[in-house]
mmCIF file of C-alpha atoms in Angstrom:
data_model
loop_
_atom_site.group_PDB
_atom_site.id
_atom_site.type_symbol
_atom_site.label_atom_id
_atom_site.label_comp_id
_atom_site.label_asym_id
_atom_site.label_seq_id
_atom_site.Cartn_x
_atom_site.Cartn_y
_atom_site.Cartn_z
ATOM 1 C CA MET A 257 -61.907 83.382 127.091
ATOM 2 C CA PRO A 258 -64.050 83.687 123.940
ATOM 3 C CA LYS A 259 -65.860 80.513 124.954
ATOM 4 C CA ARG A 260 -67.506 82.225 127.921
ATOM 5 C CA LYS A 261 -68.084 85.364 125.877
ATOM 6 C CA ALA A 262 -69.888 83.523 123.072
ATOM 7 C CA ALA A 263 -72.182 81.724 125.485
ATOM 8 C CA SER A 264 -72.977 84.851 127.527
ATOM 9 C CA ILE A 265 -73.864 86.876 124.430
ATOM 10 C CA LEU A 266 -76.262 84.169 123.274
ATOM 11 C CA VAL A 267 -77.903 83.864 126.695
ATOM 12 C CA ALA A 268 -78.404 87.629 126.866
ATOM 13 C CA LEU A 269 -80.004 87.710 123.430
ATOM 14 C CA LEU A 270 -82.266 84.793 124.241
ATOM 15 C CA LEU A 271 -83.471 86.472 127.426
ATOM 16 C CA VAL A 272 -84.190 89.759 125.654
ATOM 17 C CA ALA A 273 -86.008 88.064 122.773
ATOM 18 C CA ALA A 274 -88.022 85.898 125.163
ATOM 19 C CA PHE A 275 -89.084 88.960 127.184
ATOM 20 C CA VAL A 276 -90.168 90.933 124.124
ATOM 21 C CA LEU A 277 -92.125 88.041 122.651
ATOM 22 C CA SER A 278 -93.791 87.102 125.942
ATOM 23 C CA ALA A 279 -94.918 90.720 126.249
ATOM 24 C CA CYS A 280 -96.604 90.246 122.869
ATOM 25 C CA GLY A 281 -98.540 87.257 124.157
ATOM 26 C CA GLY A 282 -96.204 84.384 123.303
ATOM 27 C CA GLY A 283 -96.932 81.075 124.981
ATOM 28 C CA GLY A 284 -93.352 79.961 125.636
ATOM 29 C CA ASN A 285 -91.963 76.478 125.087
ATOM 30 C CA GLN A 286 -92.663 75.105 128.554
ATOM 31 C CA GLN A 287 -96.164 73.793 127.861
ATOM 32 C CA ALA A 288 -96.895 70.896 125.541
ATOM 33 C CA GLN A 289 -98.816 71.992 122.453
ATOM 34 C CA GLU A 290 -101.768 69.985 121.205
ATOM 35 C CA PRO A 291 -101.490 69.130 117.493
ATOM 36 C CA LYS A 292 -104.204 71.586 116.481
ATOM 37 C CA ASP A 293 -103.467 73.342 113.213
ATOM 38 C CA PRO A 294 -103.812 77.147 113.158
ATOM 39 C CA GLU A 295 -106.224 78.957 110.871
ATOM 40 C CA LYS A 296 -103.380 81.218 109.705
ATOM 41 C CA LEU A 297 -99.707 80.385 109.201
ATOM 42 C CA VAL A 298 -96.862 82.788 109.917
ATOM 43 C CA MET A 299 -93.635 82.334 107.937
ATOM 44 C CA GLY A 300 -90.552 83.917 109.479
ATOM 45 C CA PHE A 301 -87.228 85.119 108.082
ATOM 46 C CA VAL A 302 -83.920 86.264 109.562
ATOM 47 C CA PRO A 303 -82.510 89.664 108.516
ATOM 48 C CA SER A 304 -79.551 88.525 106.419
ATOM 49 C CA GLN A 305 -80.129 91.695 104.422
ATOM 50 C CA ASN A 306 -82.093 94.927 104.900
ATOM 51 C CA ALA A 307 -85.256 93.933 106.806
ATOM 52 C CA THR A 308 -87.641 96.222 104.896
ATOM 53 C CA THR A 309 -86.381 94.975 101.546
ATOM 54 C CA LEU A 310 -86.605 91.371 102.723
ATOM 55 C CA GLN A 311 -90.204 91.846 103.885
ATOM 56 C CA GLU A 312 -91.224 93.122 100.454
ATOM 57 C CA THR A 313 -89.283 90.386 98.666
ATOM 58 C CA ALA A 314 -90.781 87.604 100.785
ATOM 59 C CA GLU A 315 -94.424 88.673 100.451
ATOM 60 C CA PRO A 316 -94.886 86.930 97.051
ATOM 61 C CA LEU A 317 -93.691 83.646 98.563
ATOM 62 C CA GLY A 318 -96.266 84.000 101.320
ATOM 63 C CA LYS A 319 -98.988 84.452 98.707
ATOM 64 C CA MET A 320 -97.794 81.475 96.661
ATOM 65 C CA LEU A 321 -97.723 79.245 99.727
ATOM 66 C CA SER A 322 -101.154 80.493 100.767
ATOM 67 C CA ASP A 323 -102.571 79.680 97.325
ATOM 68 C CA GLU A 324 -101.126 76.152 97.486
ATOM 69 C CA LEU A 325 -102.343 75.421 101.023
ATOM 70 C CA GLY A 326 -105.635 77.291 101.022
ATOM 71 C CA ILE A 327 -104.575 78.926 104.315
ATOM 72 C CA PRO A 328 -103.590 82.585 104.858
ATOM 73 C CA VAL A 329 -99.805 82.912 105.195
ATOM 74 C CA GLU A 330 -98.338 86.003 106.833
ATOM 75 C CA VAL A 331 -94.695 87.038 106.418
ATOM 76 C CA PHE A 332 -92.640 88.027 109.471
ATOM 77 C CA VAL A 333 -89.052 89.345 109.413
ATOM 78 C CA SER A 334 -87.306 89.151 112.771
ATOM 79 C CA THR A 335 -85.175 92.035 114.009
ATOM 80 C CA ASN A 336 -82.367 89.573 114.793
ATOM 81 C CA PHE A 337 -81.478 85.917 114.375
ATOM 82 C CA ILE A 338 -82.471 84.789 117.870
ATOM 83 C CA GLY A 339 -85.786 86.636 117.555
ATOM 84 C CA LEU A 340 -86.983 84.098 114.994
ATOM 85 C CA VAL A 341 -85.959 81.208 117.264
ATOM 86 C CA GLU A 342 -87.986 82.719 120.095
ATOM 87 C CA ALA A 343 -90.947 83.436 117.814
ATOM 88 C CA MET A 344 -91.098 79.751 116.891
ATOM 89 C CA ALA A 345 -90.646 78.695 120.526
ATOM 90 C CA ASN A 346 -93.529 80.952 121.506
ATOM 91 C CA GLU A 347 -95.752 79.483 118.763
ATOM 92 C CA GLN A 348 -95.950 82.811 116.935
ATOM 93 C CA VAL A 349 -94.174 81.548 113.800
ATOM 94 C CA HIS A 350 -95.001 78.205 112.185
ATOM 95 C CA ILE A 351 -92.523 78.115 109.288
ATOM 96 C CA GLY A 352 -89.040 79.493 109.813
ATOM 97 C CA PHE A 353 -86.227 80.161 107.371
ATOM 98 C CA LEU A 354 -83.752 79.471 110.162
ATOM 99 C CA ASN A 355 -80.040 79.764 109.583
ATOM 100 C CA PRO A 356 -78.195 76.568 110.636
ATOM 101 C CA PHE A 357 -76.889 77.835 113.999
ATOM 102 C CA ALA A 358 -80.283 79.239 114.985
ATOM 103 C CA TYR A 359 -81.912 75.922 114.050
ATOM 104 C CA VAL A 360 -79.427 73.974 116.200
ATOM 105 C CA ILE A 361 -79.907 76.376 119.133
ATOM 106 C CA ALA A 362 -83.673 75.864 118.915
ATOM 107 C CA LYS A 363 -83.506 72.093 118.480
ATOM 108 C CA ASP A 364 -80.950 71.403 121.180
ATOM 109 C CA ARG A 365 -82.668 73.490 123.835
ATOM 110 C CA GLY A 366 -85.902 71.621 123.246
ATOM 111 C CA ASP A 367 -87.939 74.076 121.205
ATOM 112 C CA PRO A 368 -90.731 72.596 119.062
ATOM 113 C CA VAL A 369 -88.944 72.844 115.705
ATOM 114 C CA GLU A 370 -88.422 70.297 112.965
ATOM 115 C CA VAL A 371 -86.117 70.782 110.002
ATOM 116 C CA MET A 372 -87.718 70.194 106.607
ATOM 117 C CA PHE A 373 -85.352 71.488 103.912
ATOM 118 C CA LYS A 374 -81.849 72.760 103.300
ATOM 119 C CA SER A 375 -81.329 75.424 100.659
ATOM 120 C CA VAL A 376 -79.361 74.654 97.510
ATOM 121 C CA ARG A 377 -77.096 77.255 95.896
ATOM 122 C CA HIS A 378 -74.729 76.729 92.984
ATOM 123 C CA GLY A 379 -75.644 73.051 93.061
ATOM 124 C CA ASN A 380 -74.521 72.626 96.704
ATOM 125 C CA ASP A 381 -76.341 72.261 100.020
ATOM 126 C CA SER A 382 -73.399 73.806 101.875
ATOM 127 C CA TYR A 383 -71.529 77.116 101.817
ATOM 128 C CA ARG A 384 -68.635 78.862 103.522
ATOM 129 C CA ALA A 385 -68.079 81.896 105.702
ATOM 130 C CA GLN A 386 -65.660 84.520 104.484
ATOM 131 C CA ILE A 387 -63.463 87.029 106.305
ATOM 132 C CA PHE A 388 -62.770 90.266 104.458
ATOM 133 C CA VAL A 389 -60.994 93.624 104.697
ATOM 134 C CA ARG A 390 -60.682 96.791 102.640
ATOM 135 C CA ALA A 391 -58.460 96.155 99.652
ATOM 136 C CA ASP A 392 -56.306 99.189 100.528
ATOM 137 C CA SER A 393 -55.883 98.205 104.188
ATOM 138 C CA GLY A 394 -52.601 96.389 103.793
ATOM 139 C CA ILE A 395 -54.094 93.413 105.674
ATOM 140 C CA ASN A 396 -53.511 90.144 103.832
ATOM 141 C CA ASP A 397 -54.253 87.476 106.446
ATOM 142 C CA VAL A 398 -56.204 87.156 109.687
ATOM 143 C CA GLN A 399 -53.086 87.823 111.766
ATOM 144 C CA GLY A 400 -53.239 91.370 110.448
ATOM 145 C CA LEU A 401 -56.613 91.841 112.148
ATOM 146 C CA LYS A 402 -55.113 91.911 115.636
ATOM 147 C CA GLY A 403 -55.902 95.207 117.326
ATOM 148 C CA LYS A 404 -58.432 96.084 114.616
ATOM 149 C CA LYS A 405 -62.177 96.729 114.620
ATOM 150 C CA PHE A 406 -64.155 93.777 113.251
ATOM 151 C CA ALA A 407 -67.792 93.422 112.130
ATOM 152 C CA PHE A 408 -69.556 90.159 112.883
ATOM 153 C CA VAL A 409 -73.182 89.829 111.776
ATOM 154 C CA ASP A 410 -75.073 88.515 114.808
ATOM 155 C CA PRO A 411 -74.124 86.222 117.722
ATOM 156 C CA ALA A 412 -76.492 83.559 116.348
ATOM 157 C CA SER A 413 -75.263 83.835 112.757
ATOM 158 C CA THR A 414 -73.565 80.661 111.559
ATOM 159 C CA SER A 415 -71.233 82.196 108.998
ATOM 160 C CA GLY A 416 -71.325 85.767 110.287
ATOM 161 C CA TYR A 417 -70.242 84.743 113.772
ATOM 162 C CA LEU A 418 -69.861 81.104 114.820
ATOM 163 C CA PHE A 419 -67.678 79.745 112.008
ATOM 164 C CA ALA A 420 -65.843 83.035 111.494
ATOM 165 C CA ALA A 421 -65.000 83.360 115.199
ATOM 166 C CA HIS A 422 -63.963 79.707 115.273
ATOM 167 C CA TYR A 423 -61.669 80.272 112.268
ATOM 168 C CA LEU A 424 -60.058 83.291 113.922
ATOM 169 C CA LEU A 425 -59.525 81.399 117.151
ATOM 170 C CA LYS A 426 -57.965 78.417 115.376
ATOM 171 C CA HIS A 427 -55.593 80.759 113.528
ATOM 172 C CA GLY A 428 -54.319 82.551 116.602
ATOM 173 C CA VAL A 429 -56.696 85.511 116.778
ATOM 174 C CA ASP A 430 -58.769 85.589 119.963
ATOM 175 C CA PRO A 431 -62.219 87.005 119.001
ATOM 176 C CA GLU A 432 -62.583 88.534 122.468
ATOM 177 C CA LYS A 433 -59.113 89.809 123.225
ATOM 178 C CA ASP A 434 -57.390 90.465 119.905
ATOM 179 C CA ILE A 435 -60.058 92.397 117.995
ATOM 180 C CA GLU A 436 -62.695 95.019 118.774
ATOM 181 C CA ALA A 437 -65.873 93.235 117.729
ATOM 182 C CA ILE A 438 -69.201 94.797 116.798
ATOM 183 C CA MET A 439 -72.431 93.226 115.523
ATOM 184 C CA ALA A 440 -73.556 94.698 112.193
ATOM 185 C CA GLY A 441 -76.987 93.003 112.288
ATOM 186 C CA SER A 442 -76.921 91.719 108.718
ATOM 187 C CA HIS A 443 -74.471 90.301 106.192
ATOM 188 C CA ASP A 444 -74.675 93.281 103.854
ATOM 189 C CA GLY A 445 -74.288 95.522 106.893
ATOM 190 C CA ALA A 446 -71.016 93.812 107.792
ATOM 191 C CA VAL A 447 -69.691 94.259 104.262
ATOM 192 C CA LEU A 448 -70.831 97.883 104.152
ATOM 193 C CA SER A 449 -69.089 98.681 107.438
ATOM 194 C CA VAL A 450 -65.782 97.567 105.912
ATOM 195 C CA TYR A 451 -66.493 99.297 102.590
ATOM 196 C CA ASN A 452 -67.142 102.580 104.441
ATOM 197 C CA GLY A 453 -64.081 102.182 106.674
ATOM 198 C CA GLN A 454 -66.136 101.931 109.868
ATOM 199 C CA THR A 455 -64.460 98.612 110.617
ATOM 200 C CA ASP A 456 -61.183 97.122 109.435
ATOM 201 C CA GLY A 457 -62.496 93.607 108.832
ATOM 202 C CA GLY A 458 -65.687 91.611 108.827
ATOM 203 C CA ALA A 459 -67.358 88.246 108.334
ATOM 204 C CA SER A 460 -70.310 87.090 106.267
ATOM 205 C CA PHE A 461 -71.494 84.272 104.085
ATOM 206 C CA GLU A 462 -69.716 83.776 100.752
ATOM 207 C CA ASP A 463 -70.146 86.081 98.823
ATOM 208 C CA ALA A 464 -72.291 88.686 100.574
ATOM 209 C CA ARG A 465 -70.528 91.463 98.687
ATOM 210 C CA THR A 466 -72.888 90.820 95.782
ATOM 211 C CA LEU A 467 -75.805 92.099 97.908
ATOM 212 C CA LEU A 468 -74.338 95.599 97.578
ATOM 213 C CA LYS A 469 -73.295 95.595 93.918
ATOM 214 C CA ASP A 470 -76.319 97.558 92.688
ATOM 215 C CA ASP A 471 -75.735 100.462 95.063
ATOM 216 C CA TYR A 472 -71.952 100.119 95.353
ATOM 217 C CA PRO A 473 -70.633 98.882 91.980
ATOM 218 C CA ASP A 474 -67.019 98.931 93.165
ATOM 219 C CA VAL A 475 -67.616 96.828 96.284
ATOM 220 C CA MET A 476 -65.903 93.776 94.782
ATOM 221 C CA ASP A 477 -62.768 95.859 94.205
ATOM 222 C CA LYS A 478 -62.749 97.792 97.465
ATOM 223 C CA VAL A 479 -63.532 94.854 99.779
ATOM 224 C CA LYS A 480 -61.309 91.786 99.445
ATOM 225 C CA VAL A 481 -61.682 88.338 100.976
ATOM 226 C CA ILE A 482 -58.670 87.032 102.919
ATOM 227 C CA ALA A 483 -59.997 83.737 104.318
ATOM 228 C CA TYR A 484 -62.727 81.120 103.962
ATOM 229 C CA THR A 485 -63.981 78.636 106.542
ATOM 230 C CA ASP A 486 -64.781 74.955 106.148
ATOM 231 C CA PRO A 487 -68.155 74.117 104.520
ATOM 232 C CA ILE A 488 -71.336 74.825 106.494
ATOM 233 C CA PRO A 489 -74.710 73.147 105.850
ATOM 234 C CA ASN A 490 -77.030 75.610 104.145
ATOM 235 C CA ASP A 491 -79.853 77.437 105.864
ATOM 236 C CA THR A 492 -83.072 75.619 106.627
ATOM 237 C CA ILE A 493 -86.779 75.770 106.186
ATOM 238 C CA SER A 494 -88.037 74.472 109.524
ATOM 239 C CA VAL A 495 -91.561 74.020 110.827
ATOM 240 C CA ALA A 496 -93.280 73.887 114.184
ATOM 241 C CA SER A 497 -93.146 70.244 115.226
ATOM 242 C CA TRP A 498 -96.598 70.379 116.796
ATOM 243 C CA LEU A 499 -98.336 70.949 113.460
ATOM 244 C CA SER A 500 -100.261 67.895 112.280
ATOM 245 C CA ASP A 501 -98.467 65.417 110.039
ATOM 246 C CA ASP A 502 -101.025 66.157 107.331
ATOM 247 C CA LEU A 503 -100.309 69.900 107.358
ATOM 248 C CA LYS A 504 -96.551 69.343 107.496
ATOM 249 C CA LYS A 505 -96.783 67.103 104.428
ATOM 250 C CA ARG A 506 -98.877 69.691 102.618
ATOM 251 C CA ILE A 507 -96.325 72.402 103.472
ATOM 252 C CA HIS A 508 -93.514 70.152 102.270
ATOM 253 C CA ASP A 509 -95.236 69.357 98.988
ATOM 254 C CA ALA A 510 -96.177 73.006 98.454
ATOM 255 C CA PHE A 511 -92.561 74.133 98.811
ATOM 256 C CA VAL A 512 -91.409 71.407 96.415
ATOM 257 C CA LYS A 513 -93.950 72.570 93.855
ATOM 258 C CA ILE A 514 -93.045 76.238 94.319
ATOM 259 C CA ALA A 515 -89.303 75.517 94.061
ATOM 260 C CA GLN A 516 -89.861 73.723 90.758
ATOM 261 C CA SER A 517 -91.927 76.485 89.155
ATOM 262 C CA GLU A 518 -90.332 79.361 87.254
ATOM 263 C CA GLU A 519 -92.106 81.972 89.364
ATOM 264 C CA GLY A 520 -91.189 80.164 92.561
ATOM 265 C CA LYS A 521 -87.534 79.841 91.558
ATOM 266 C CA LYS A 522 -87.348 83.586 90.987
ATOM 267 C CA VAL A 523 -88.990 84.412 94.313
ATOM 268 C CA LEU A 524 -86.731 82.070 96.303
ATOM 269 C CA PHE A 525 -83.655 83.447 94.550
ATOM 270 C CA ASP A 526 -84.728 87.028 95.236
ATOM 271 C CA ILE A 527 -85.167 86.271 98.949
ATOM 272 C CA TYR A 528 -81.939 84.422 99.811
ATOM 273 C CA GLU A 529 -80.467 83.477 96.415
ATOM 274 C CA ILE A 530 -81.955 79.991 96.860
ATOM 275 C CA GLU A 531 -81.740 77.913 93.691
ATOM 276 C CA GLY A 532 -83.409 74.771 95.026
ATOM 277 C CA LEU A 533 -84.434 72.808 98.096
ATOM 278 C CA THR A 534 -83.367 69.406 99.351
ATOM 279 C CA ASP A 535 -84.856 67.364 102.175
ATOM 280 C CA ALA A 536 -82.885 67.697 105.406
ATOM 281 C CA LYS A 537 -82.481 65.743 108.639
ATOM 282 C CA ASP A 538 -81.269 66.853 112.043
ATOM 283 C CA SER A 539 -77.944 64.990 111.843
ATOM 284 C CA ASP A 540 -76.981 67.127 108.817
ATOM 285 C CA PHE A 541 -76.234 69.884 111.325
ATOM 286 C CA ASP A 542 -73.953 67.974 113.687
ATOM 287 C CA ILE A 543 -70.989 69.962 112.365
ATOM 288 C CA ILE A 544 -72.628 73.078 113.843
ATOM 289 C CA ARG A 545 -72.861 71.328 117.192
ATOM 290 C CA ASN A 546 -69.202 70.323 117.008
ATOM 291 C CA VAL A 547 -68.025 73.877 116.292
ATOM 292 C CA ALA A 548 -70.263 75.294 119.031
ATOM 293 C CA LYS A 549 -68.812 72.745 121.466
ATOM 294 C CA ASP A 550 -65.294 73.696 120.408
ATOM 295 C CA MET A 551 -66.205 77.327 121.146
ATOM 296 C CA GLY A 552 -67.487 76.346 124.593
ATOM 297 C CA ILE A 553 -71.155 76.989 123.817
ATOM 298 C CA ASP A 554 -73.460 74.533 125.594
ATOM 299 C CA LEU A 555 -76.622 74.695 123.515
ATOM 300 C CA GLU A 556 -78.758 72.804 126.017
ATOM 301 C CA GLU A 557 -77.814 75.240 128.797
ATOM 302 C CA LEU A 558 -79.275 78.115 126.784
ATOM 303 C CA ALA A 559 -82.718 76.916 127.868
ATOM 304 C CA ASP A 560 -81.900 77.363 131.579
#
């Protein structure tokens, strides 16, 4: 069943990420952390687009935050979605632009993370996943994906896996048995795999096709969307919960100031097309927990 498959993929990724990070000197999440603020902050991002490009795009935000806080801020782009969760658990990243599923995984398995903001795009603090195919494929609904090759983004991607797989399952397409699934590693990578004919269908956030428009001007014509999921709470800015209340407040206020400035608005938009930030609370993400439960993923067991 896809329920067991989804859980086993996540466990495997968590184990690999934990091993790599512990080899780099990570402290793990088993020991209580004293509320002693670091001399340098590390701000982490997930690779929703090309990692090298994202690193370069995020550097100005690190400098702006450093100027506001008076503390050096280093930018870190994880190689995968779970890698950022593990980096925060191992106290190597202090501020994480966690996607909603990764945040819930971290929170529910007891990692020291605390949600601070949700992103705002197009005036909304939620978005949808989309399922797409080549326009010339002859596929017009998800039933047509049976027996086809399909590009998810990452097992810990909310739109690029969890909600898309849940949509397929609810519409009679078993993500384990009925399609040949691959992991593209990024949202633009999933779109590009369909554009190039490497896969027949794919999933991403709405509308990840725009990430490729500069290099592939005809992407909107050659890749068509055939389904959208229910709304998903937008991605987060989360912080290490063991930071002092004073530093957390300063980080919060700095982001508010940056998001209201013209330069800051441009930088946030360039990174993840963020148009604003709104305060968030943990219960905002209960819908993620409900979908994970429906898929048979026990988030608390991922810590075992």
